[in-house]
């Protein structure tokens, strides 16, 4: 028992584990502390001392062993790193899988990105591509269109991209399957027409011809000021300035019965017998499924777009128009309306007959994607129309070739040169563009809820080369700084002169910027979906006259560009690619919210002036309580929110992935929050209050005020107040979204 007592005395205050050991010894009858602690003939303390010495030796040996093993492991790791390049070089880069990361992708220097991209392109590489995608017949939904789509799909797959297709079943109008559209002027002979305008009203009408210049709203106001009765008249208008659809819609407001559109020699240098093709749907997409997609499995009640005209519309040749204009009587034309002398009177009777056929077609959009390495669920889209009325060389062949070359060069940068875009790039080949951007719009309608949250930009490649002496850009104000940077960094063809120096003449916004028109394929992305968009083109003066004709062929474009098509296509590719790479390379999206601040300020000031004029000259038209104060305050909220976001961007930590994502999402929200939530996409699909087209827009409010001031019978003061309030709150709502968290909102209004 002595050892037991000594143990308790020596270990008093120690842990319970040792007490448990002594009790176990007692239970064993005093034979020691277990087999592993047995040392014969020695008292316990001596045993403990020996054990301690051996333990120390063991620990020292273990330490030396661990150190030795660690040394060898470190040596082997070092050797592995040292030989890694040689090992990797033994495997072809194209065969190694591209690893996508969840963290921050290693950032390649921007100058290196530009240099690498430029090395991938050359005019010589464009010649075989232009030849491959040039065909004589690829109208939307035709075998030729599908064949071209398969070629694009094969290219995407060849480049190692994830690719897929999207089918839509759409209704379009085509020329009569048998017979002709035609007209008879006075007692002349019947004129048969090969050209046509899809979505025209059908039937036959008889009425007096009235010349209406370009068919713009201002032109019809001039005719109304001359006290000319326009009801039932057949309007003869020149092509140009605005779309065919807008001309027909303006004529329909005047109660016209039909519209004939011709190319005037002052605007078009094409042959006087050239037939023109187009559409007159005041909108985009399938007009028989407005606001929702034309998938085969969708079941909706019959409905039509509000933009479908009820009156007849038809193109005629320049020769036919000249013959009519020579015989017109009536009043003299307003000053500045060109060489035409008379407007026409009630005796200048014409009969017009349109027999277009409504048919359903399957169209196919083709897609490929380069996935991003950080925010792969955020993507930009680059698209080009694939179909055309005829050859469509400038209309679709060049744009499709640029699209394919962009896909080739950028996928090669990722696979073989280590470029890692932060965000994804989607390449899209659209069908049915000639009928009003149907392919693109149906895709937008089909995936609107997802695209509006995840797609941050669209670049349109349609018609990018139609000349060589000029350059034009149409874009969202958010993208102005991005465009200016590309103009300054991309050189014109083979010269050392940047595009900015070649064309901008010191002020690119004044000399190169043009409004984005309704018939631009980028317009539905911007005004319908709220996705910042840009469209650009090389052009000449006069404009390329063969869009929408069967003469849009390689030889005509060669003539318009002095045989510089491959060089201009390569420059267009570099310009588009520069913007794409900038948007997927930088941590933060290169978009400037303050450009919209200037846009809103201009519109608000214009509305304020109109309101003050009416209150001074016609105080009875508007209630005394109506004030522009709230609109001005909403603009102030937007301005402060934009400045606050600009400060957040300036002070942000670019290595903080989550913070960059939050800021980018705030930037992405701006465009879509300018879409008025108070109007129906079916009645007013282009809901953007700054760039859209309808009475709810700020421009529409200004026009409404002008109508009130001029005592237009269509003006309605109560309707104006309603639209005015909704526009005000749309701007305030956009400001609230930019502000971010709910506790950061500007609630001054």
XYZ file of C-alpha atoms in Angstrom:
749
model
C 0.000 0.000 0.000
C 2.978 2.301 0.447
C 3.463 2.855 -3.163
C -0.170 3.672 -3.389
C 0.090 6.193 -0.536
C 3.256 7.684 -2.019
C 1.534 7.951 -5.326
C -1.415 9.779 -3.902
C 0.879 12.096 -2.032
C 3.096 12.792 -5.014
C 0.184 13.254 -7.436
C -2.083 15.230 -5.168
C -3.756 17.927 -7.099
C -2.988 16.255 -10.475
C -5.584 15.175 -12.997
C -8.129 12.400 -12.622
C -6.408 10.241 -15.205
C -3.540 9.449 -12.837
C -5.934 8.769 -9.966
C -7.725 6.264 -12.138
C -4.415 4.519 -12.822
C -3.612 4.132 -9.088
C -6.989 2.671 -8.370
C -6.524 0.159 -11.150
C -3.196 -0.844 -9.577
C -4.905 -1.504 -6.301
C -7.496 -3.648 -7.910
C -4.717 -5.666 -9.571
C -3.273 -6.599 -6.176
C -0.256 -4.300 -6.173
C 1.462 -5.794 -9.214
C 2.321 -2.395 -10.783
C 0.468 -0.018 -13.126
C -0.117 -2.461 -15.958
C 2.018 -4.490 -18.282
C 3.387 -1.447 -20.112
C 4.569 0.052 -16.793
C 6.151 -3.159 -15.266
C 9.790 -2.742 -14.084
C 10.842 -5.610 -11.685
C 12.784 -4.857 -8.503
C 12.491 -1.034 -8.746
C 10.300 1.208 -6.642
C 7.679 3.352 -8.473
C 9.555 6.620 -8.363
C 12.597 5.009 -9.929
C 10.425 3.526 -12.605
C 8.837 6.935 -13.294
C 12.248 8.536 -13.610
C 13.404 5.917 -16.122
C 10.210 6.275 -18.100
C 10.630 10.021 -18.296
C 14.176 9.704 -19.636
C 13.100 7.253 -22.327
C 10.121 9.438 -23.241
C 12.402 12.397 -23.757
C 14.654 10.340 -25.975
C 11.669 9.099 -27.943
C 10.317 12.648 -28.411
C 13.710 13.875 -29.576
C 13.979 11.060 -32.117
C 10.451 11.698 -33.331
C 11.219 15.401 -33.762
C 14.309 14.638 -35.851
C 12.314 12.174 -37.960
C 9.464 14.641 -38.603
C 11.947 17.348 -39.546
C 13.685 15.004 -41.969
C 10.408 13.944 -43.606
C 9.312 17.599 -43.905
C 12.602 18.493 -45.535
C 12.220 15.797 -48.180
C 8.580 16.769 -48.874
C 9.588 20.383 -49.345
C 12.395 19.361 -51.666
C 10.084 17.225 -53.780
C 7.468 20.035 -54.046
C 10.153 22.458 -55.124
C 11.368 20.020 -57.756
C 7.812 19.543 -59.018
C 7.297 23.265 -59.422
C 10.628 23.596 -61.109
C 9.768 21.014 -63.748
C 6.080 21.997 -64.128
C 6.499 24.059 -67.318
C 8.329 21.220 -69.065
C 5.753 18.713 -67.876
C 2.869 20.910 -69.014
C 4.540 21.500 -72.323
C 4.417 17.800 -73.029
C 0.599 17.997 -73.136
C -0.924 20.117 -75.944
C -2.697 23.132 -74.446
C -5.822 22.476 -76.476
C -6.118 19.008 -74.918
C -5.905 20.207 -71.332
C -9.284 21.120 -69.817
C -9.815 24.790 -68.972
C -10.357 24.972 -65.237
C -13.050 27.371 -64.073
C -12.516 28.956 -60.708
C -14.798 30.213 -57.999
C -12.319 32.807 -56.778
C -10.716 35.761 -58.497
C -9.236 34.781 -61.854
C -5.587 35.768 -62.323
C -5.800 39.116 -64.090
C -3.940 39.496 -67.380
C -2.718 43.032 -67.946
C -5.073 44.988 -70.215
C -2.293 45.943 -72.637
C -1.400 42.258 -72.951
C -5.060 41.407 -73.641
C -5.244 44.001 -76.437
C -1.989 42.833 -77.977
C -3.003 39.185 -77.808
C -6.387 39.859 -79.416
C -4.838 41.901 -82.218
C -2.477 39.033 -83.017
C -5.430 36.722 -83.648
C -6.925 38.837 -86.452
C -5.961 39.780 -89.988
C -7.790 40.749 -93.207
C -6.462 37.594 -94.876
C -8.297 35.422 -92.361
C -11.598 37.057 -93.329
C -11.606 36.072 -96.999
C -12.404 32.356 -96.493
C -14.953 33.189 -93.796
C -16.763 35.707 -96.002
C -16.825 33.109 -98.784
C -18.183 30.380 -96.525
C -21.114 32.447 -95.239
C -22.039 34.090 -98.545
C -25.052 32.459 -100.230
C -27.601 33.670 -102.739
C -30.732 32.505 -100.891
C -31.103 32.378 -97.133
C -34.447 33.989 -96.384
C -35.668 33.332 -92.836
C -36.950 29.796 -92.315
C -35.637 28.563 -95.680
C -33.293 25.579 -96.175
C -30.549 28.078 -96.997
C -31.063 29.833 -93.666
C -30.947 26.537 -91.762
C -27.819 25.463 -93.643
C -26.035 28.666 -92.667
C -27.145 28.156 -89.079
C -25.574 24.701 -89.088
C -22.325 26.173 -90.396
C -22.237 28.662 -87.530
C -23.038 25.892 -85.034
C -20.232 23.719 -86.434
C -17.791 26.598 -86.089
C -18.752 27.141 -82.430
C -18.276 23.437 -81.719
C -14.966 23.418 -83.592
C -13.739 26.194 -81.299
C -14.579 24.076 -78.245
C -17.448 26.285 -77.137
C -20.606 25.105 -75.413
C -23.239 25.544 -78.131
C -26.988 25.104 -78.547
C -29.947 26.153 -80.700
C -33.316 27.722 -79.983
C -36.373 27.052 -82.189
C -39.345 29.376 -82.625
C -42.462 29.024 -84.749
C -43.403 32.470 -86.016
C -45.960 34.000 -88.348
C -44.692 36.155 -91.184
C -46.159 37.665 -94.323
C -44.643 36.722 -97.657
C -45.476 37.905 -101.211
C -48.413 36.296 -102.980
C -47.765 32.645 -103.809
C -49.556 33.233 -107.110
C -50.342 36.553 -108.688
C -48.910 39.952 -107.790
C -49.304 42.998 -105.634
C -50.147 45.799 -108.059
C -51.511 49.293 -108.662
C -53.150 51.279 -111.446
C -52.726 55.067 -111.556
C -55.495 56.992 -113.282
C -56.156 55.258 -116.589
C -52.659 53.894 -116.982
C -51.531 50.330 -117.298
C -51.331 47.883 -114.406
C -47.995 47.908 -112.566
C -46.987 44.574 -111.040
C -44.688 44.635 -108.038
C -42.028 42.149 -106.972
C -41.020 43.964 -103.818
C -43.307 43.871 -100.804
C -43.758 44.954 -97.185
C -44.478 42.191 -94.707
C -47.397 42.694 -92.283
C -49.232 45.114 -94.574
C -52.994 45.131 -94.565
C -54.478 43.076 -97.425
C -57.121 43.947 -99.985
C -57.736 46.636 -102.613
C -58.324 50.348 -102.069
C -59.028 53.271 -104.349
C -58.100 56.808 -103.404
C -56.411 60.020 -104.470
C -52.629 60.249 -104.261
C -51.141 62.723 -101.773
C -47.402 63.332 -101.662
C -46.173 63.385 -98.035
C -42.380 63.798 -98.328
C -40.740 61.279 -95.864
C -43.958 60.525 -94.018
C -42.673 61.945 -90.743
C -45.062 63.435 -88.196
C -43.819 66.934 -89.041
C -44.611 66.317 -92.720
C -48.205 65.408 -91.943
C -48.543 68.454 -89.671
C -47.517 70.646 -92.618
C -50.192 69.026 -94.772
C -52.765 69.504 -92.022
C -51.783 73.174 -91.743
C -52.638 73.490 -95.432
C -56.166 72.291 -94.582
C -55.795 69.218 -96.789
C -58.226 66.413 -96.119
C -56.095 63.275 -95.725
C -58.867 60.802 -94.997
C -58.910 57.942 -97.504
C -55.901 59.290 -99.394
C -53.089 57.075 -100.735
C -49.867 58.561 -99.373
C -46.796 58.581 -101.594
C -43.650 58.941 -99.443
C -39.891 58.732 -99.873
C -37.845 55.993 -98.199
C -35.376 57.108 -95.555
C -35.017 59.023 -92.265
C -37.481 56.804 -90.391
C -38.506 53.172 -90.746
C -41.170 51.896 -93.136
C -43.301 50.980 -90.123
C -43.205 54.504 -88.702
C -44.204 56.005 -92.054
C -47.224 53.719 -92.270
C -48.214 54.341 -88.640
C -48.059 58.108 -89.159
C -50.203 57.844 -92.274
C -52.730 55.661 -90.457
C -53.157 58.401 -87.818
C -54.232 60.714 -90.644
C -56.863 58.148 -91.739
C -55.034 57.357 -94.969
C -56.112 54.235 -96.851
C -52.690 53.121 -98.141
C -49.023 54.078 -98.310
C -46.665 53.719 -101.285
C -42.951 54.026 -100.490
C -40.255 54.666 -103.093
C -36.481 55.364 -103.153
C -35.846 58.932 -104.269
C -32.781 59.530 -106.422
C -31.640 62.223 -103.991
C -31.245 59.567 -101.287
C -30.569 56.374 -103.249
C -28.145 55.843 -106.107
C -29.567 52.441 -106.993
C -31.127 51.692 -110.341
C -34.572 53.243 -110.836
C -36.095 49.786 -111.346
C -34.782 48.332 -108.064
C -37.455 46.641 -105.947
C -37.392 47.113 -102.160
C -38.367 44.692 -99.386
C -39.128 45.245 -95.721
C -41.797 45.107 -93.031
C -44.262 47.568 -91.471
C -44.804 46.141 -87.986
C -44.348 49.031 -85.553
C -42.440 46.864 -83.136
C -40.164 43.850 -83.147
C -40.673 40.112 -82.874
C -43.632 38.009 -83.969
C -46.605 40.430 -84.003
C -48.991 37.523 -83.362
C -47.384 36.726 -79.991
C -46.739 40.225 -78.597
C -44.912 40.218 -75.293
C -44.460 36.435 -75.099
C -42.344 33.928 -77.054
C -43.364 31.945 -80.119
C -42.380 28.528 -78.821
C -44.195 25.583 -80.396
C -45.563 24.411 -77.052
C -47.042 27.747 -75.949
C -50.822 27.974 -76.035
C -52.194 31.498 -75.999
C -55.495 32.899 -77.267
C -55.306 34.651 -80.649
C -53.871 38.138 -80.176
C -52.180 40.728 -82.359
C -49.613 43.408 -81.691
C -50.947 46.936 -81.461
C -48.197 47.819 -83.961
C -49.774 45.872 -86.843
C -51.170 48.313 -89.450
C -54.684 47.989 -90.791
C -53.992 49.994 -93.928
C -52.213 48.809 -97.085
C -48.488 49.368 -97.527
C -46.332 48.629 -100.565
C -42.967 49.595 -102.049
C -42.719 50.812 -105.637
C -39.687 51.550 -107.809
C -38.210 55.001 -108.399
C -39.346 54.858 -112.032
C -42.964 54.138 -111.019
C -42.928 56.972 -108.479
C -41.497 59.448 -110.977
C -44.292 58.619 -113.399
C -46.911 59.344 -110.726
C -45.274 62.537 -109.427
C -45.136 64.065 -112.914
C -48.896 63.853 -113.241
C -49.908 65.227 -109.831
C -51.909 68.423 -109.534
C -53.153 70.292 -106.489
C -51.271 72.640 -104.159
C -47.566 73.344 -104.286
C -45.371 71.344 -101.935
C -43.994 73.072 -98.822
C -40.588 74.700 -99.162
C -37.708 72.283 -98.773
C -39.529 69.197 -100.028
C -37.196 68.660 -102.974
C -37.818 68.732 -106.705
C -41.434 67.539 -106.432
C -43.730 70.450 -107.266
C -47.337 69.368 -106.570
C -48.963 67.481 -103.687
C -51.801 65.896 -105.664
C -55.533 66.543 -105.718
C -58.755 64.545 -105.641
C -58.547 63.692 -109.352
C -55.207 61.855 -109.037
C -56.860 58.528 -108.328
C -54.954 55.292 -107.841
C -56.024 51.723 -107.094
C -53.715 49.660 -104.926
C -54.013 45.910 -104.317
C -51.975 43.896 -101.786
C -52.350 40.121 -101.489
C -49.587 39.055 -99.099
C -49.793 35.589 -97.573
C -49.534 34.911 -93.831
C -47.503 31.776 -93.128
C -45.891 30.034 -90.173
C -42.157 29.313 -90.266
C -39.710 27.544 -88.020
C -36.695 29.712 -87.331
C -33.536 28.687 -85.502
C -31.225 30.846 -83.395
C -27.709 29.494 -82.826
C -25.622 30.155 -79.699
C -22.132 29.541 -78.352
C -20.659 30.610 -75.027
C -17.253 31.242 -73.482
C -17.842 30.845 -69.761
C -16.421 33.324 -67.297
C -14.050 32.301 -64.530
C -15.472 34.416 -61.684
C -19.028 35.565 -62.456
C -19.975 32.970 -65.042
C -23.681 33.684 -64.469
C -23.218 37.269 -65.672
C -22.808 37.553 -69.412
C -22.738 39.845 -72.370
C -24.278 38.961 -75.720
C -22.895 39.602 -79.204
C -25.302 38.968 -82.067
C -25.639 39.127 -85.846
C -28.550 38.587 -88.219
C -28.113 35.535 -90.439
C -31.039 35.816 -92.906
C -31.627 38.225 -95.789
C -34.136 38.880 -98.552
C -31.551 37.881 -101.144
C -27.773 37.596 -100.932
C -27.684 40.175 -98.143
C -23.916 40.518 -98.210
C -23.746 43.787 -96.242
C -26.937 42.983 -94.337
C -25.917 39.643 -92.867
C -22.836 38.000 -94.408
C -20.285 40.478 -93.050
C -21.878 40.572 -89.601
C -22.022 36.773 -89.368
C -18.370 36.580 -90.419
C -17.367 39.107 -87.759
C -19.326 37.099 -85.167
C -17.543 33.862 -86.102
C -14.103 35.520 -86.098
C -14.769 37.017 -82.665
C -15.723 33.565 -81.386
C -12.606 31.977 -82.905
C -10.133 34.544 -81.637
C -11.527 34.808 -78.106
C -11.947 31.076 -77.576
C -8.352 30.650 -78.767
C -7.183 33.265 -76.254
C -8.814 31.264 -73.467
C -7.643 27.810 -74.579
C -4.110 28.569 -75.662
C -2.976 31.846 -74.120
C -4.241 31.815 -70.562
C -6.820 34.590 -70.894
C -9.525 34.197 -68.252
C -12.582 36.415 -68.717
C -14.264 37.230 -65.446
C -17.731 37.097 -67.015
C -19.255 34.963 -69.783
C -19.579 35.866 -73.473
C -22.591 34.603 -75.463
C -22.379 34.592 -79.280
C -25.746 34.578 -81.074
C -26.717 34.071 -84.726
C -30.287 35.318 -85.218
C -32.845 34.324 -87.837
C -35.783 36.379 -89.200
C -34.054 39.694 -88.701
C -35.513 41.052 -91.943
C -39.044 40.685 -90.599
C -38.308 42.896 -87.595
C -35.631 41.274 -85.402
C -37.951 38.345 -84.769
C -35.314 35.798 -83.751
C -33.642 38.119 -81.250
C -36.907 39.453 -79.809
C -38.465 36.012 -79.366
C -35.363 34.942 -77.447
C -35.650 38.021 -75.257
C -39.322 37.339 -74.611
C -38.663 33.691 -73.835
C -35.993 34.351 -71.212
C -36.760 37.913 -70.146
C -36.816 37.335 -66.381
C -33.378 35.718 -66.478
C -31.779 37.988 -69.075
C -32.859 41.202 -67.382
C -30.985 40.135 -64.249
C -27.898 38.526 -65.778
C -27.168 40.001 -69.230
C -25.257 43.244 -68.806
C -24.681 44.296 -72.415
C -25.495 43.593 -76.071
C -23.379 44.403 -79.140
C -25.116 44.317 -82.525
C -23.077 43.374 -85.612
C -25.731 43.879 -88.323
C -24.599 46.036 -91.242
C -21.240 46.905 -89.649
C -19.662 47.555 -93.053
C -21.558 49.587 -95.652
C -18.891 52.135 -96.594
C -15.436 53.354 -95.618
C -15.427 57.151 -95.245
C -17.644 57.473 -92.205
C -18.379 55.860 -88.854
C -21.603 55.935 -86.819
C -22.526 54.627 -83.369
C -25.882 54.243 -81.619
C -25.831 53.202 -77.974
C -27.109 53.433 -74.446
C -25.598 56.450 -72.627
C -24.191 53.982 -70.089
C -21.752 52.781 -72.750
C -20.462 56.151 -73.993
C -17.188 56.008 -72.042
C -16.572 52.434 -73.175
C -17.132 53.469 -76.806
C -14.846 56.474 -76.524
C -12.086 54.281 -75.117
C -12.450 51.823 -78.012
C -12.371 54.653 -80.564
C -9.100 55.891 -79.098
C -7.411 52.492 -78.825
C -8.461 50.796 -82.093
C -6.737 51.886 -85.290
C -8.470 52.413 -88.614
C -7.746 49.500 -91.025
C -3.970 49.158 -91.572
C -3.149 52.712 -90.588
C -1.587 53.898 -87.341
C -4.455 56.355 -86.883
C -7.043 55.596 -84.172
C -10.694 55.612 -85.182
C -11.173 58.609 -82.910
C -8.645 60.708 -84.844
C -9.925 59.458 -88.197
C -13.626 60.164 -87.672
C -14.461 61.933 -84.383
C -12.881 65.316 -85.212
C -12.481 66.155 -81.540
C -16.054 65.435 -80.447
C -17.264 61.906 -81.066
C -20.682 62.399 -79.458
C -21.431 65.283 -81.785
C -19.955 63.810 -84.971
C -20.412 60.040 -84.646
C -23.343 59.421 -82.322
C -26.801 58.842 -83.806
C -30.133 57.878 -82.204
C -30.878 54.175 -81.949
C -33.797 53.651 -84.322
C -36.736 51.297 -84.144
C -35.422 49.104 -86.961
C -32.039 48.603 -85.269
C -31.684 45.033 -83.968
C -30.146 46.379 -80.742
C -33.271 48.445 -80.016
C -35.390 45.667 -78.423
C -32.464 44.729 -76.170
C -32.290 48.306 -74.938
C -35.882 49.549 -74.940
C -37.753 46.260 -74.381
C -35.382 44.331 -72.086
C -33.394 47.114 -70.447
C -29.991 45.731 -71.485
C -27.337 48.377 -72.332
C -26.674 48.012 -76.053
C -24.514 49.366 -78.843
C -24.646 49.227 -82.632
C -22.017 50.669 -84.992
C -21.171 50.769 -88.679
C -18.675 51.993 -91.215
C -20.593 54.047 -93.735
C -20.277 56.493 -96.614
C -22.079 59.522 -97.943
C -24.399 58.860 -99.706
C -25.518 55.845 -97.718
C -25.216 52.316 -99.103
C -28.375 52.053 -101.249
C -28.806 48.283 -101.456
C -30.077 47.293 -98.010
C -33.446 45.580 -98.442
C -32.852 44.795 -102.117
C -31.696 41.863 -104.224
C -28.626 43.898 -105.201
C -26.952 43.641 -101.791
C -24.079 41.526 -103.138
C -20.287 41.399 -102.706
C -19.613 43.396 -105.872
C -21.812 46.314 -104.741
C -20.177 46.420 -101.302
C -16.723 46.235 -102.895
C -17.643 49.293 -104.941
C -18.895 51.156 -101.866
C -15.725 50.356 -99.880
C -13.076 50.608 -102.618
C -12.474 46.852 -102.295
C -11.650 47.183 -98.599
C -14.283 44.768 -97.224
C -11.853 42.379 -95.438
C -9.864 45.275 -93.955
C -12.990 47.049 -92.691
C -14.449 43.780 -91.368
C -11.239 43.163 -89.426
C -11.357 46.697 -87.973
C -15.003 46.220 -87.026
C -14.026 42.975 -85.287
C -11.289 44.720 -83.330
C -13.654 47.541 -82.316
C -16.376 45.155 -81.141
C -13.805 42.865 -79.531
C -12.219 45.738 -77.639
C -15.556 46.558 -75.993
C -16.300 42.895 -75.279
C -12.927 42.194 -73.701
C -13.045 45.361 -71.624
C -16.412 44.382 -70.188
C -15.333 40.858 -69.272
C -11.767 41.699 -68.190
C -12.216 44.497 -65.643
C -13.310 43.868 -62.061
C -16.029 46.508 -62.415
C -18.233 47.117 -65.457
C -17.009 50.119 -67.426
C -20.306 51.997 -67.508
C -20.951 55.609 -66.526
C -24.251 56.407 -64.821
C -23.695 60.165 -65.000
C -24.351 60.189 -68.749
C -27.993 59.376 -68.003
C -28.000 62.162 -65.428
C -27.354 64.663 -68.231
C -30.005 63.013 -70.392
C -32.654 63.248 -67.660
C -31.707 66.845 -66.856
C -32.209 67.857 -70.490
C -35.627 66.184 -70.685
C -36.792 67.610 -67.344
C -35.748 71.129 -68.359
C -37.657 70.744 -71.635
C -40.813 69.587 -69.846
C -40.498 72.411 -67.332
C -40.286 75.014 -70.115
C -43.360 73.570 -71.836
C -45.376 73.580 -68.604
C -44.425 77.196 -67.872
C -45.417 78.226 -71.414
C -48.828 76.614 -71.107
C -49.485 78.069 -67.654
C -48.591 81.511 -68.980
C -50.417 81.384 -72.319
C -53.227 78.873 -71.630
C -53.639 78.600 -67.839
C -56.985 76.849 -68.227
C -55.370 73.771 -69.816
C -53.457 72.631 -66.729
C -54.563 72.744 -63.076
C -52.731 75.154 -60.783
C -51.699 72.242 -58.586
C -49.629 70.685 -61.387
C -45.951 71.261 -60.732
C -42.705 69.925 -62.113
C -41.243 70.002 -58.603
C -41.597 66.259 -58.042
C -39.999 65.383 -61.368
C -37.093 67.701 -60.560
C -36.733 66.047 -57.144
C -36.753 62.578 -58.729
C -33.962 63.693 -61.050
C -32.081 64.987 -57.994
C -32.459 61.596 -56.336
C -31.035 59.875 -59.389
C -28.152 62.333 -59.554
C -27.242 61.812 -55.890
C -27.565 58.029 -56.167
C -25.295 58.025 -59.245
C -22.682 60.135 -57.477
C -22.860 57.873 -54.421
C -22.302 54.790 -56.573
C -19.407 56.536 -58.317
C -17.806 57.118 -54.903
C -18.358 53.488 -53.945
C -16.665 52.422 -57.165
C -13.721 54.749 -56.531
C -13.257 53.461 -52.976
C -13.920 49.788 -53.696
C -11.460 46.975 -53.043
C -11.025 45.250 -56.391
C -9.881 42.068 -54.671
C -13.173 41.806 -52.774
C -15.120 39.558 -55.145
C -18.444 39.900 -53.352
C -18.203 43.690 -53.185
C -17.393 43.899 -56.915
C -20.390 41.695 -57.680
C -22.710 43.878 -55.581
C -21.496 47.058 -57.289
C -21.822 45.490 -60.749
C -25.371 44.394 -59.967
C -26.223 47.974 -58.998
C -24.788 49.186 -62.312
C -26.731 46.510 -64.230
C -29.987 47.559 -62.574
C -29.962 51.065 -64.050
C -31.086 50.318 -67.616
C -33.832 47.856 -66.696
C -35.224 50.210 -64.050
C -35.830 52.820 -66.740
C -38.445 50.413 -68.155
C -41.795 51.715 -66.980
C -43.542 49.056 -64.866
C -46.846 50.840 -65.429
C -47.413 50.058 -69.123
C -48.232 46.773 -70.836
C -45.489 45.144 -72.928
C -48.229 44.174 -75.386
C -49.488 47.728 -75.902
C -46.149 49.509 -75.420
C -43.313 46.972 -75.749
C -40.579 49.615 -75.742
C -41.100 50.738 -72.172
C -37.832 52.641 -71.664
C -38.892 56.117 -70.507
C -35.808 57.810 -71.982
C -35.152 55.803 -75.158
C -38.486 54.071 -75.783
C -41.318 55.148 -78.060
C -44.754 55.782 -76.581
C -46.697 58.485 -74.686
C -45.286 57.266 -71.337
C -41.727 58.345 -72.205
C -40.266 61.744 -71.273
C -40.201 62.603 -74.976
C -43.844 61.550 -75.179
C -44.664 63.878 -72.277
C -43.008 66.787 -74.104
C -44.979 65.979 -77.247
C -48.180 65.808 -75.211
C -47.514 69.259 -73.770
C -46.934 70.612 -77.265
C -50.225 69.061 -78.379
C -51.987 70.755 -75.443
C -50.402 74.100 -76.309
C -51.391 73.851 -79.993
C -54.939 72.754 -79.094
C -54.571 69.343 -80.746
C -57.892 67.461 -80.363
C -56.011 64.296 -79.332
C -54.451 66.028 -76.307
C -55.852 65.087 -72.887
C -54.752 67.039 -69.792
C -55.873 64.331 -67.355
C -54.042 61.630 -69.294
C -50.941 63.805 -69.292
C -51.063 64.202 -65.495
C -51.374 60.436 -65.101
C -48.402 59.690 -67.376
C -46.420 62.502 -65.794
C -46.818 61.001 -62.314
C -45.837 57.507 -63.457
C -42.739 58.761 -65.271
C -41.700 60.666 -62.154
C -41.927 57.590 -59.979
C -40.118 55.440 -62.539
C -37.089 57.747 -62.254
C -37.350 57.728 -58.466
C -37.568 53.939 -58.463
C -34.407 53.738 -60.555
C -32.629 56.032 -58.086
C -33.760 53.826 -55.199
C -32.355 50.722 -56.867
C -29.001 52.354 -57.539
C -28.784 53.434 -53.893
C -28.636 49.776 -52.901
C -29.726 48.873 -49.375
C -33.124 50.079 -48.223
C -31.574 52.151 -45.437
C -29.569 54.041 -48.071
C -32.593 55.192 -50.046
C -33.182 58.858 -50.797
C -36.720 59.426 -49.494
C -36.834 63.170 -50.072
C -39.586 62.848 -52.660
